[in-house]
Every structure is written in C-alpha cells, then in structure tokens.
Coordinates of C-alpha atoms in Angstrom, one line a residue:
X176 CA -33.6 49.2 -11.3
X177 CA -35.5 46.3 -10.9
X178 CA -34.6 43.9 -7.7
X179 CA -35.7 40.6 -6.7
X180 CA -36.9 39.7 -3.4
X181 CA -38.5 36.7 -1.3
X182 CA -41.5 39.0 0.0
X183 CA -43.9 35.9 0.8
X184 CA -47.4 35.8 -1.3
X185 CA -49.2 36.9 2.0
X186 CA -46.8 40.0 2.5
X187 CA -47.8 40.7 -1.4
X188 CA -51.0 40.5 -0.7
X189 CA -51.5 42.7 2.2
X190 CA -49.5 45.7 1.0
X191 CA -51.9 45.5 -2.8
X192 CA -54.6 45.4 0.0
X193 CA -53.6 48.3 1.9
X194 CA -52.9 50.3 -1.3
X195 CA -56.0 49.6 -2.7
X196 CA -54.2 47.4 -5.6
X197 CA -51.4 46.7 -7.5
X198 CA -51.7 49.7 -9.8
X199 CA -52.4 52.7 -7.7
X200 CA -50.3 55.6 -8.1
X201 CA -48.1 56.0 -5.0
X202 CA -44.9 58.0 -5.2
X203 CA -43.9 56.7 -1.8
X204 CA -44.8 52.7 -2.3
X205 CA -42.5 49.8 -4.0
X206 CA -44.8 47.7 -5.7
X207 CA -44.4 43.8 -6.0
X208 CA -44.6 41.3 -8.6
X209 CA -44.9 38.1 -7.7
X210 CA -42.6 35.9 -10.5
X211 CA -43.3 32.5 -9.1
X212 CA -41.6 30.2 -6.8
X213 CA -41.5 32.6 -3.8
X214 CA -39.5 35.2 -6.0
X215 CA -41.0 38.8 -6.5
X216 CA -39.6 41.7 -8.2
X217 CA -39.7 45.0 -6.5
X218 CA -40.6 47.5 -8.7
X219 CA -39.4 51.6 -7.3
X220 CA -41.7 54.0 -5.9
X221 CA -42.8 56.3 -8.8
X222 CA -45.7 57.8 -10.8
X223 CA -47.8 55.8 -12.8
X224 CA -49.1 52.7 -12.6
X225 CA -46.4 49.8 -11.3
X226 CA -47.2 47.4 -14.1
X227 CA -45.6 50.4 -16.9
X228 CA -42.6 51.1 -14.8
X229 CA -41.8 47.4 -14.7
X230 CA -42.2 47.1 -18.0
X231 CA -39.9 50.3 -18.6
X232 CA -37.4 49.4 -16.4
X233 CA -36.5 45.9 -17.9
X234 CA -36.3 47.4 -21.1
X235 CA -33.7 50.0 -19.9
X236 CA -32.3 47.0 -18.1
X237 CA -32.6 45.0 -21.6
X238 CA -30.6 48.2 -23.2
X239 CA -28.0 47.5 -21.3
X240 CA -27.7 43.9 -21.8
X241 CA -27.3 44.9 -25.4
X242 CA -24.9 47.7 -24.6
X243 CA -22.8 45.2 -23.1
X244 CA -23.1 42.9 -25.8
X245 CA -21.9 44.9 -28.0
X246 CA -18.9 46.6 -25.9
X247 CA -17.3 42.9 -24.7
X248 CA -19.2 40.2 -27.2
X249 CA -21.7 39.1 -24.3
X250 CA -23.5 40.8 -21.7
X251 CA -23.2 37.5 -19.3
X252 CA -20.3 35.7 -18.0
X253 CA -20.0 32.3 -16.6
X254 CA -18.0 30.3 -14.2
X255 CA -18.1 26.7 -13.4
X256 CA -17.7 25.9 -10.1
X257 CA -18.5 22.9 -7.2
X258 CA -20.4 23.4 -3.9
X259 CA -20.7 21.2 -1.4
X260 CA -24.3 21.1 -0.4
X261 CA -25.8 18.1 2.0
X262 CA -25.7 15.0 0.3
X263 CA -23.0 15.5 -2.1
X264 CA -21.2 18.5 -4.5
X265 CA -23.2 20.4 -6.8
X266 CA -21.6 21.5 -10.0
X267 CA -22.9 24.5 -11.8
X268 CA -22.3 27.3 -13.1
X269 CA -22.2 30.4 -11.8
X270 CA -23.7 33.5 -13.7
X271 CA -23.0 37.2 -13.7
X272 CA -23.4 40.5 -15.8
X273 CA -19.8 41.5 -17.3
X274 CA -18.0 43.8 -15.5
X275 CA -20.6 43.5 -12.4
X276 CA -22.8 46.2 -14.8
X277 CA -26.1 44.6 -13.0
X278 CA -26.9 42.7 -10.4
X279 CA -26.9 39.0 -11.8
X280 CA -30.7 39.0 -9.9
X281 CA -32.3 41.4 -12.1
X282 CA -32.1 38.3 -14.7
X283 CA -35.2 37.1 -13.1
X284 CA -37.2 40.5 -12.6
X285 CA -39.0 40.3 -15.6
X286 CA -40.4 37.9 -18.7
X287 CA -37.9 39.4 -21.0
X288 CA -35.0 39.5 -19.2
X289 CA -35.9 36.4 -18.0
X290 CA -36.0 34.9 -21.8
X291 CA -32.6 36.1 -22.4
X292 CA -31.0 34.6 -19.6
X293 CA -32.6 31.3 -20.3
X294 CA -31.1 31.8 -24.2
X295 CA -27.7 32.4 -22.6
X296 CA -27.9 29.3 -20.7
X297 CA -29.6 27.2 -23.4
X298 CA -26.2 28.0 -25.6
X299 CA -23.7 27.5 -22.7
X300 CA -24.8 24.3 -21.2
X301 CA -26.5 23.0 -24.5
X302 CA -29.4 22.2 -23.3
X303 CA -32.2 23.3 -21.0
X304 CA -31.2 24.7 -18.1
X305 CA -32.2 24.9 -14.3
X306 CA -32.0 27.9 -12.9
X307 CA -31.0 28.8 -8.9
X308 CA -31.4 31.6 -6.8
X309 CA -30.0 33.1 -3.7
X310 CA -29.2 36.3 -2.2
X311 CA -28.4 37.9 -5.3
X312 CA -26.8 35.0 -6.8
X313 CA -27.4 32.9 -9.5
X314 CA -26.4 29.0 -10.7
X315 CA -27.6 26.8 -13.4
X316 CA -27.1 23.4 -14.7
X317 CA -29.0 21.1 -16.9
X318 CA -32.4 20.5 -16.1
X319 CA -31.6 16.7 -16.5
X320 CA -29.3 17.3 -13.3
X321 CA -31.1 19.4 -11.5
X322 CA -32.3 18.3 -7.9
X323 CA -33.9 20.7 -5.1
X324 CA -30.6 22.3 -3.1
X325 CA -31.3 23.0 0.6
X326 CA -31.0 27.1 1.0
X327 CA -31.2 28.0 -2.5
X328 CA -34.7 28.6 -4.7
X329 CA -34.9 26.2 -7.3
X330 CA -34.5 24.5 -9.3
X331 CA -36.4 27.1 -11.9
X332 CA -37.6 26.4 -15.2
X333 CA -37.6 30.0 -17.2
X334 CA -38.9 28.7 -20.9
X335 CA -42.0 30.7 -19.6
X336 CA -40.2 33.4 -19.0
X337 CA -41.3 33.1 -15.4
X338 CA -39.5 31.4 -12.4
X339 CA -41.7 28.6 -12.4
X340 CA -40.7 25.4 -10.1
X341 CA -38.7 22.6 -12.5
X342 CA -40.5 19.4 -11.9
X343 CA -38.2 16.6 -10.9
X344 CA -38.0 13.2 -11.9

C-alpha cells in the first residue's frame, strides 16, 4: 500500500542522502516521493528499485478502484458537508473509497490515481476541483471557491496528476 505523508523536503532529502539515492535496493528502507505541496508518498520497504514498486503498487491500488467500480457502480463516495474554519464555514465535500476499501489518502500517492480522483471530482462538482488534505482525509470543492484553509494542505490542483498548489485569485 501506498501512504501519504508530510515528511518535509529536507527529511526527503537526507534519508536519499544517507541511502545513497532514491533507487537503492534496501529491504529494510521506505522510500519517499515527494508529490508536491509538502505531500510525499511512502513507498514499503522491498526489493527493487522504489520508483517500480510505486509504480506497481498504484496499479494494484488502481485494480481495485476498478474492482469496486464494478461491484457497487463507483469506487468513490461523496458527502457534502460544512466546517467551520476561521473566518467563516467551508462547504465541501468530503471523499472516501466505498466500503472504507482504501484509505481515501492513497488518492494522492501517485499520478494515476491521482488522475482518477480528479475525473471523479470533475463529474461530481462539474467543474474543476480543489483538492484538500489532512490526516488521512480528503475535501474538495470548486477551484473557483477554493481559498487556503488553516490546518489543512491545499488547496491542490491535480490536472497534473500531481498535488500541485491551486493559485488563488
């Protein structure tokens, strides 16, 4: 599985430094990969080099998307709901994998996944979405509404299948 994680850029950089790169075999060693915006996935310890078991671990996670796609009619669910943040409510919506299958942050982990989620989003809001994240948990809304929310990474713009920072009007 892949996981998502705020390992700062520094703390990236010194364990590929101490490991002699990012794509040294270490059996004992999670890799990192940073996706943008402070977000990095954590790819598990294994053979090979870390760049192939990412890529081989979002497609297993991408099977299952599909799996669940075709068992329920989607593989994501969504739930609208308002937070109050400083300065006002925030409504969004609130996504998860049916049947809590996956954790909703392994949507961000890689390109791919990444692309499917934004998709998703694109055909339940109806437009282009911004994407949140924290602790494990994800929000969107449209990017027209989007605004930075204090505690929470974003706002996220996906359509490069990375989480790259939404600029704001």
């Amino acid at each position: 599985m892949l996981t998502l994680t705020t390992e700062t850029a520094s703390q990236l950089r010194s364990s590929s430094a101490a490991s002699g790169g990012p794509h040294v075999a270490d059996a004992q060693r999670t890799e990192l990969v940073a996706l943008g915006s402070g977000l990095c996935a954590s790819i598990p310890a294994g053979p090979g080099r870390a760049s192939a078991r990412w890529h081989q671990r979002a497609e297993e996670i991408l099977q299952q998307l599909r799996r669940l796609l075709s068992l329920h009619g989607t593989a994501l669910e969504y739930r609208w709901t308002d937070e109050l943040i400083p300065g006002g409510a925030m409504r969004w919506i609130a996504i998860r994998v049916v049947a809590d299958e996956l954790p909703a942050e392994c949507l961000l982990t890689h390109p791919k996944i990444a692309t499917v989620l934004l998709e998703a989003l694109e055909i339940a809001l109806g437009c282009r979405p911004a994407v949140y994240y924290r602790d494990g948990q994800l929000r969107a809304c449209a990017a027209r509404d989007a605004h930075v929310v204090p505690e929470w990474v974003g706002p996220l713009d996906l359509s490069a299948g990375y989480c790259m920072s939404l600029p704001l009007r």
